[in-house]
């Protein structure tokens, strides 16, 4: 194993040549984190957004090429209170506005998985602006799943395949992958769910076929780069047979 001078934060022997190419995270536990601290739920999302910032920077610095986070599912958007959704939108606007130029400079390609066209104008506009700004960035792709559902993504792909007049005989796995929001990106090799639940909640259903799944009770705002490094180390101990 090559020794590394990358900014790792634990003493774990991470093999920098065998890092996951794509890490996906279900950011769960924000509200419980807030309740435990006697704070309002919105404070949990705020802490979650701050933690996300640290995690994305860490991934960029150690050389991860793709990170995807589940920020708002189609169900969250429909079922959570208007006040909570508004709070998440405000956080999102704040992040994309304040980080736009910083992301541009440091090579972070912000990208959205999901139908954000359905969002209020102010949110849509802020998202479009950052997407345009970071379009040519290549260091790390940072996908945020917003109004995202795995089944919805597959239905959307099928609709577009039909609209494009593709013949049934031409439909194969490679083609379907091209019609997903993650088109052109490698499938996640490591999916992480903090927050103590053992389910995948309609996240990256097609793309997760061979992913390693890491679950932990730690709540998302406390899932620091140190915890992520433990997950990466765990991942590197797996015997990835990939069907062999
Ligand atoms: C899940 O925790 C978290 C969410 C539904 C929202 C995640 C949003 C952010 C981290 C902030 C905004 C994102 C960006 C990209 C700036 P939960 O509310 O389900 O927590 P619980 O399980 O404790 O109830």
mmCIF file of C-alpha atoms and ligand atoms in Angstrom:
data_model
loop_
_atom_site.group_PDB
_atom_site.id
_atom_site.type_symbol
_atom_site.label_atom_id
_atom_site.label_comp_id
_atom_site.label_asym_id
_atom_site.label_seq_id
_atom_site.Cartn_x
_atom_site.Cartn_y
_atom_site.Cartn_z
ATOM 1 C CA UNK A 1 0.000 0.000 0.000
ATOM 2 C CA UNK A 2 1.320 3.432 -0.929
ATOM 3 C CA UNK A 3 1.878 5.859 1.925
ATOM 4 C CA UNK A 4 -0.071 8.994 1.459
ATOM 5 C CA UNK A 5 0.444 12.657 2.154
ATOM 6 C CA UNK A 6 -3.237 13.392 1.624
ATOM 7 C CA UNK A 7 -5.040 15.192 4.453
ATOM 8 C CA UNK A 8 -6.456 12.134 6.186
ATOM 9 C CA UNK A 9 -7.809 12.792 9.682
ATOM 10 C CA UNK A 10 -7.345 9.419 11.427
ATOM 11 C CA UNK A 11 -4.471 6.985 11.783
ATOM 12 C CA UNK A 12 -6.339 4.336 9.822
ATOM 13 C CA UNK A 13 -4.313 2.902 6.975
ATOM 14 C CA UNK A 14 -6.317 4.212 4.046
ATOM 15 C CA UNK A 15 -5.129 3.041 0.629
ATOM 16 C CA UNK A 16 -5.273 6.164 -1.495
ATOM 17 C CA UNK A 17 -5.154 4.051 -4.660
ATOM 18 C CA UNK A 18 -8.340 2.241 -3.693
ATOM 19 C CA UNK A 19 -10.624 5.092 -2.673
ATOM 20 C CA UNK A 20 -14.270 4.728 -3.635
ATOM 21 C CA UNK A 21 -14.888 6.591 -6.873
ATOM 22 C CA UNK A 22 -18.371 7.612 -5.847
ATOM 23 C CA UNK A 23 -19.679 7.988 -2.295
ATOM 24 C CA UNK A 24 -23.409 8.487 -1.733
ATOM 25 C CA UNK A 25 -24.889 9.576 1.590
ATOM 26 C CA UNK A 26 -28.405 9.584 3.017
ATOM 27 C CA UNK A 27 -28.166 12.538 5.401
ATOM 28 C CA UNK A 28 -30.453 11.354 8.182
ATOM 29 C CA UNK A 29 -30.941 12.440 11.781
ATOM 30 C CA UNK A 30 -30.871 16.224 11.623
ATOM 31 C CA UNK A 31 -34.069 16.746 13.606
ATOM 32 C CA UNK A 32 -33.169 14.158 16.254
ATOM 33 C CA UNK A 33 -29.797 15.847 16.638
ATOM 34 C CA UNK A 34 -31.594 19.163 17.263
ATOM 35 C CA UNK A 35 -34.118 17.664 19.716
ATOM 36 C CA UNK A 36 -31.276 16.052 21.693
ATOM 37 C CA UNK A 37 -29.722 19.466 22.070
ATOM 38 C CA UNK A 38 -33.020 21.185 22.925
ATOM 39 C CA UNK A 39 -32.980 23.095 19.642
ATOM 40 C CA UNK A 40 -35.600 23.635 16.944
ATOM 41 C CA UNK A 41 -35.631 21.110 14.040
ATOM 42 C CA UNK A 42 -34.454 23.806 11.634
ATOM 43 C CA UNK A 43 -31.265 24.114 13.682
ATOM 44 C CA UNK A 44 -30.611 20.451 12.928
ATOM 45 C CA UNK A 45 -30.830 21.069 9.196
ATOM 46 C CA UNK A 46 -28.539 24.056 9.604
ATOM 47 C CA UNK A 47 -25.961 21.908 11.399
ATOM 48 C CA UNK A 48 -26.471 19.260 8.708
ATOM 49 C CA UNK A 49 -25.734 21.770 5.964
ATOM 50 C CA UNK A 50 -22.578 22.906 7.795
ATOM 51 C CA UNK A 51 -21.447 19.319 8.148
ATOM 52 C CA UNK A 52 -22.119 18.717 4.471
ATOM 53 C CA UNK A 53 -19.773 21.561 3.651
ATOM 54 C CA UNK A 54 -16.992 19.941 5.706
ATOM 55 C CA UNK A 55 -17.594 16.532 4.154
ATOM 56 C CA UNK A 56 -17.559 17.851 0.582
ATOM 57 C CA UNK A 57 -14.312 19.738 1.195
ATOM 58 C CA UNK A 58 -12.792 16.649 2.794
ATOM 59 C CA UNK A 59 -13.815 14.471 -0.178
ATOM 60 C CA UNK A 60 -12.359 17.016 -2.576
ATOM 61 C CA UNK A 61 -9.087 17.159 -0.640
ATOM 62 C CA UNK A 62 -8.514 13.407 -0.464
ATOM 63 C CA UNK A 63 -9.368 12.904 -4.142
ATOM 64 C CA UNK A 64 -12.890 11.448 -4.225
ATOM 65 C CA UNK A 65 -14.302 12.151 -7.690
ATOM 66 C CA UNK A 66 -18.053 11.915 -7.038
ATOM 67 C CA UNK A 67 -20.180 12.529 -3.969
ATOM 68 C CA UNK A 68 -23.977 12.389 -3.909
ATOM 69 C CA UNK A 69 -26.160 13.443 -0.992
ATOM 70 C CA UNK A 70 -29.871 12.915 -0.475
ATOM 71 C CA UNK A 71 -31.105 16.348 0.602
ATOM 72 C CA UNK A 72 -34.821 16.235 -0.224
ATOM 73 C CA UNK A 73 -36.781 13.242 -1.443
ATOM 74 C CA UNK A 74 -39.979 13.558 -3.476
ATOM 75 C CA UNK A 75 -41.756 12.312 -0.312
ATOM 76 C CA UNK A 76 -40.006 14.827 2.008
ATOM 77 C CA UNK A 77 -41.094 17.625 -0.277
ATOM 78 C CA UNK A 78 -44.709 16.493 -0.382
ATOM 79 C CA UNK A 79 -45.125 15.408 3.222
ATOM 80 C CA UNK A 80 -43.052 17.686 5.466
ATOM 81 C CA UNK A 81 -44.555 20.904 6.818
ATOM 82 C CA UNK A 82 -44.419 23.988 4.618
ATOM 83 C CA UNK A 83 -42.332 25.662 7.314
ATOM 84 C CA UNK A 84 -39.708 22.902 7.353
ATOM 85 C CA UNK A 85 -39.457 22.755 3.554
ATOM 86 C CA UNK A 86 -39.137 26.534 3.440
ATOM 87 C CA UNK A 87 -36.293 26.302 5.956
ATOM 88 C CA UNK A 88 -34.481 23.696 3.844
ATOM 89 C CA UNK A 89 -34.988 25.831 0.708
ATOM 90 C CA UNK A 90 -33.578 28.866 2.507
ATOM 91 C CA UNK A 91 -30.524 26.879 3.565
ATOM 92 C CA UNK A 92 -30.063 25.631 0.047
ATOM 93 C CA UNK A 93 -30.301 29.153 -1.400
ATOM 94 C CA UNK A 94 -27.827 30.387 1.193
ATOM 95 C CA UNK A 95 -25.346 27.605 0.414
ATOM 96 C CA UNK A 96 -25.508 27.937 -3.364
ATOM 97 C CA UNK A 97 -25.259 31.727 -3.206
ATOM 98 C CA UNK A 98 -22.367 31.911 -0.775
ATOM 99 C CA UNK A 99 -20.411 28.981 -2.213
ATOM 100 C CA UNK A 100 -20.879 29.613 -5.934
ATOM 101 C CA UNK A 101 -17.591 31.366 -6.618
ATOM 102 C CA UNK A 102 -15.673 29.322 -4.053
ATOM 103 C CA UNK A 103 -16.845 26.107 -5.750
ATOM 104 C CA UNK A 104 -15.876 27.514 -9.134
ATOM 105 C CA UNK A 105 -12.363 28.242 -7.856
ATOM 106 C CA UNK A 106 -11.803 24.958 -6.066
ATOM 107 C CA UNK A 107 -13.129 22.672 -8.815
ATOM 108 C CA UNK A 108 -16.365 21.503 -7.184
ATOM 109 C CA UNK A 109 -19.003 20.724 -9.789
ATOM 110 C CA UNK A 110 -22.345 21.198 -8.054
ATOM 111 C CA UNK A 111 -25.057 19.201 -9.797
ATOM 112 C CA UNK A 112 -28.690 18.333 -9.065
ATOM 113 C CA UNK A 113 -30.312 14.907 -9.290
ATOM 114 C CA UNK A 114 -34.088 15.273 -9.378
ATOM 115 C CA UNK A 115 -36.760 17.568 -10.699
ATOM 116 C CA UNK A 116 -35.899 20.973 -9.259
ATOM 117 C CA UNK A 117 -37.896 22.685 -12.035
ATOM 118 C CA UNK A 118 -40.910 22.181 -9.777
ATOM 119 C CA UNK A 119 -39.388 24.406 -7.049
ATOM 120 C CA UNK A 120 -40.305 28.049 -6.351
ATOM 121 C CA UNK A 121 -38.705 30.555 -8.720
ATOM 122 C CA UNK A 122 -36.189 31.898 -6.174
ATOM 123 C CA UNK A 123 -34.813 28.416 -5.446
ATOM 124 C CA UNK A 124 -34.761 27.378 -9.102
ATOM 125 C CA UNK A 125 -32.972 30.534 -10.076
ATOM 126 C CA UNK A 126 -30.246 30.217 -7.445
ATOM 127 C CA UNK A 127 -29.675 26.591 -8.481
ATOM 128 C CA UNK A 128 -29.478 27.446 -12.198
ATOM 129 C CA UNK A 129 -26.940 30.161 -11.467
ATOM 130 C CA UNK A 130 -24.547 27.853 -9.629
ATOM 131 C CA UNK A 131 -24.990 25.072 -12.224
ATOM 132 C CA UNK A 132 -23.901 27.493 -14.966
ATOM 133 C CA UNK A 133 -20.987 28.834 -12.914
ATOM 134 C CA UNK A 134 -19.396 25.456 -12.173
ATOM 135 C CA UNK A 135 -20.224 23.746 -15.471
ATOM 136 C CA UNK A 136 -16.589 23.209 -16.506
ATOM 137 C CA UNK A 137 -15.317 22.048 -13.106
ATOM 138 C CA UNK A 138 -13.802 18.580 -12.963
ATOM 139 C CA UNK A 139 -12.106 18.006 -9.628
ATOM 140 C CA UNK A 140 -15.115 16.561 -7.820
ATOM 141 C CA UNK A 141 -18.735 16.188 -8.837
ATOM 142 C CA UNK A 142 -21.054 17.106 -5.969
ATOM 143 C CA UNK A 143 -24.555 15.805 -6.676
ATOM 144 C CA UNK A 144 -27.410 16.982 -4.496
ATOM 145 C CA UNK A 145 -30.568 14.899 -4.774
ATOM 146 C CA UNK A 146 -33.496 17.323 -4.584
ATOM 147 C CA UNK A 147 -37.113 16.332 -5.173
ATOM 148 C CA UNK A 148 -35.492 12.985 -5.966
ATOM 149 C CA UNK A 149 -36.901 9.471 -5.876
ATOM 150 C CA UNK A 150 -35.198 6.385 -7.308
ATOM 151 C CA UNK A 151 -38.383 4.992 -8.832
ATOM 152 C CA UNK A 152 -39.328 8.395 -10.178
ATOM 153 C CA UNK A 153 -35.881 8.603 -11.814
ATOM 154 C CA UNK A 154 -36.403 5.255 -13.556
ATOM 155 C CA UNK A 155 -39.932 6.215 -14.711
ATOM 156 C CA UNK A 156 -38.533 9.488 -16.054
ATOM 157 C CA UNK A 157 -35.818 7.557 -17.931
ATOM 158 C CA UNK A 158 -38.376 5.182 -19.491
ATOM 159 C CA UNK A 159 -40.539 8.116 -20.591
ATOM 160 C CA UNK A 160 -37.575 9.799 -22.263
ATOM 161 C CA UNK A 161 -36.443 6.569 -23.932
ATOM 162 C CA UNK A 162 -39.916 6.194 -25.445
ATOM 163 C CA UNK A 163 -40.086 9.894 -26.407
ATOM 164 C CA UNK A 164 -36.761 9.483 -28.228
ATOM 165 C CA UNK A 165 -38.233 6.626 -30.258
ATOM 166 C CA UNK A 166 -35.624 4.092 -29.112
ATOM 167 C CA UNK A 167 -36.361 0.577 -30.403
ATOM 168 C CA UNK A 168 -36.997 -2.120 -27.769
ATOM 169 C CA UNK A 169 -34.034 -4.132 -29.070
ATOM 170 C CA UNK A 170 -31.740 -1.153 -28.388
ATOM 171 C CA UNK A 171 -32.712 -0.857 -24.727
ATOM 172 C CA UNK A 172 -29.981 -2.288 -22.522
ATOM 173 C CA UNK A 173 -28.414 -1.463 -19.152
ATOM 174 C CA UNK A 174 -25.944 0.967 -20.616
ATOM 175 C CA UNK A 175 -28.694 2.876 -22.390
ATOM 176 C CA UNK A 176 -30.908 3.056 -19.300
ATOM 177 C CA UNK A 177 -27.937 4.383 -17.265
ATOM 178 C CA UNK A 178 -27.511 7.146 -19.827
ATOM 179 C CA UNK A 179 -31.092 8.290 -19.264
ATOM 180 C CA UNK A 180 -30.729 8.586 -15.479
ATOM 181 C CA UNK A 181 -29.886 11.833 -13.683
ATOM 182 C CA UNK A 182 -26.411 10.405 -12.997
ATOM 183 C CA UNK A 183 -25.638 9.977 -16.702
ATOM 184 C CA UNK A 184 -21.916 9.714 -17.373
ATOM 185 C CA UNK A 185 -21.022 9.183 -13.708
ATOM 186 C CA UNK A 186 -19.762 5.946 -12.159
ATOM 187 C CA UNK A 187 -22.233 4.072 -9.946
ATOM 188 C CA UNK A 188 -21.697 4.684 -6.204
ATOM 189 C CA UNK A 189 -19.380 2.084 -4.709
ATOM 190 C CA UNK A 190 -20.110 3.129 -1.127
ATOM 191 C CA UNK A 191 -23.515 4.182 0.208
ATOM 192 C CA UNK A 192 -23.608 5.544 3.748
ATOM 193 C CA UNK A 193 -26.644 6.025 5.953
ATOM 194 C CA UNK A 194 -26.065 7.728 9.297
ATOM 195 C CA UNK A 195 -29.010 8.117 11.697
ATOM 196 C CA UNK A 196 -29.624 4.521 12.771
ATOM 197 C CA UNK A 197 -32.128 3.371 10.136
ATOM 198 C CA UNK A 198 -31.448 0.316 7.983
ATOM 199 C CA UNK A 199 -33.222 1.186 4.762
ATOM 200 C CA UNK A 200 -32.443 2.889 1.494
ATOM 201 C CA UNK A 201 -35.533 5.091 1.157
ATOM 202 C CA UNK A 202 -35.831 5.094 -2.645
ATOM 203 C CA UNK A 203 -32.259 6.353 -3.123
ATOM 204 C CA UNK A 204 -30.249 5.528 -6.274
ATOM 205 C CA UNK A 205 -32.143 2.270 -6.803
ATOM 206 C CA UNK A 206 -30.650 1.482 -10.206
ATOM 207 C CA UNK A 207 -27.141 2.734 -9.445
ATOM 208 C CA UNK A 208 -26.680 0.889 -6.135
ATOM 209 C CA UNK A 209 -26.518 -2.616 -7.681
ATOM 210 C CA UNK A 210 -23.004 -3.410 -6.425
ATOM 211 C CA UNK A 211 -22.528 -0.713 -3.785
ATOM 212 C CA UNK A 212 -21.239 -1.523 -0.324
ATOM 213 C CA UNK A 213 -23.737 -0.342 2.300
ATOM 214 C CA UNK A 214 -22.522 1.303 5.520
ATOM 215 C CA UNK A 215 -24.958 2.070 8.337
ATOM 216 C CA UNK A 216 -24.190 3.902 11.574
ATOM 217 C CA UNK A 217 -26.201 5.268 14.506
ATOM 218 C CA UNK A 218 -24.330 8.561 14.428
ATOM 219 C CA UNK A 219 -26.654 11.393 13.442
ATOM 220 C CA UNK A 220 -25.775 13.286 10.265
ATOM 221 C CA UNK A 221 -24.572 16.562 11.881
ATOM 222 C CA UNK A 222 -22.085 14.454 13.906
ATOM 223 C CA UNK A 223 -20.925 12.398 10.925
ATOM 224 C CA UNK A 224 -17.647 14.267 10.604
ATOM 225 C CA UNK A 225 -14.767 13.596 8.169
ATOM 226 C CA UNK A 226 -13.341 11.315 10.881
ATOM 227 C CA UNK A 227 -16.462 9.128 10.663
ATOM 228 C CA UNK A 228 -16.329 9.173 6.880
ATOM 229 C CA UNK A 229 -12.739 8.028 7.012
ATOM 230 C CA UNK A 230 -13.795 5.082 9.192
ATOM 231 C CA UNK A 231 -16.407 4.221 6.561
ATOM 232 C CA UNK A 232 -13.824 4.403 3.782
ATOM 233 C CA UNK A 233 -11.486 2.167 5.769
ATOM 234 C CA UNK A 234 -14.357 -0.307 6.341
ATOM 235 C CA UNK A 235 -15.082 -0.182 2.599
ATOM 236 C CA UNK A 236 -11.481 -0.997 1.786
ATOM 237 C CA UNK A 237 -11.657 -4.151 3.927
ATOM 238 C CA UNK A 238 -14.620 -5.495 1.944
ATOM 239 C CA UNK A 239 -14.074 -8.285 -0.532
ATOM 240 C CA UNK A 240 -15.652 -6.715 -3.605
ATOM 241 C CA UNK A 241 -16.362 -9.670 -5.851
ATOM 242 C CA UNK A 242 -18.754 -7.713 -8.089
ATOM 243 C CA UNK A 243 -20.568 -10.890 -9.095
ATOM 244 C CA UNK A 244 -17.374 -12.893 -9.671
HETATM 245 C C1 LIG B 1 -32.949 14.157 7.080
HETATM 246 O O1 LIG B 1 -32.982 14.308 8.473
HETATM 247 C C2 LIG B 1 -32.548 15.409 6.435
HETATM 248 C C3 LIG B 1 -33.287 16.125 5.527
HETATM 249 C C4 LIG B 1 -34.618 15.692 5.058
HETATM 250 C C5 LIG B 1 -32.817 17.409 4.981
HETATM 251 C C6 LIG B 1 -31.357 17.475 4.644
HETATM 252 C C7 LIG B 1 -30.995 18.869 4.361
HETATM 253 C C8 LIG B 1 -29.815 19.453 4.662
HETATM 254 C C9 LIG B 1 -28.678 18.750 5.265
HETATM 255 C C10 LIG B 1 -29.584 20.882 4.416
HETATM 256 C C11 LIG B 1 -29.748 21.428 3.038
HETATM 257 C C12 LIG B 1 -28.937 20.829 1.974
HETATM 258 C C13 LIG B 1 -28.047 21.453 1.217
HETATM 259 C C14 LIG B 1 -27.557 20.801 -0.024
HETATM 260 C C15 LIG B 1 -27.486 22.764 1.543
HETATM 261 P P1 LIG B 1 -34.393 14.219 9.210
HETATM 262 O O2 LIG B 1 -35.029 15.558 9.153
HETATM 263 O O3 LIG B 1 -35.196 13.119 8.583
HETATM 264 O O4 LIG B 1 -33.974 13.874 10.654
HETATM 265 P P2 LIG B 1 -34.707 12.868 11.655
HETATM 266 O O5 LIG B 1 -34.524 11.488 11.076
HETATM 267 O O6 LIG B 1 -33.946 13.077 12.919
HETATM 268 O O7 LIG B 1 -36.138 13.300 11.726
#
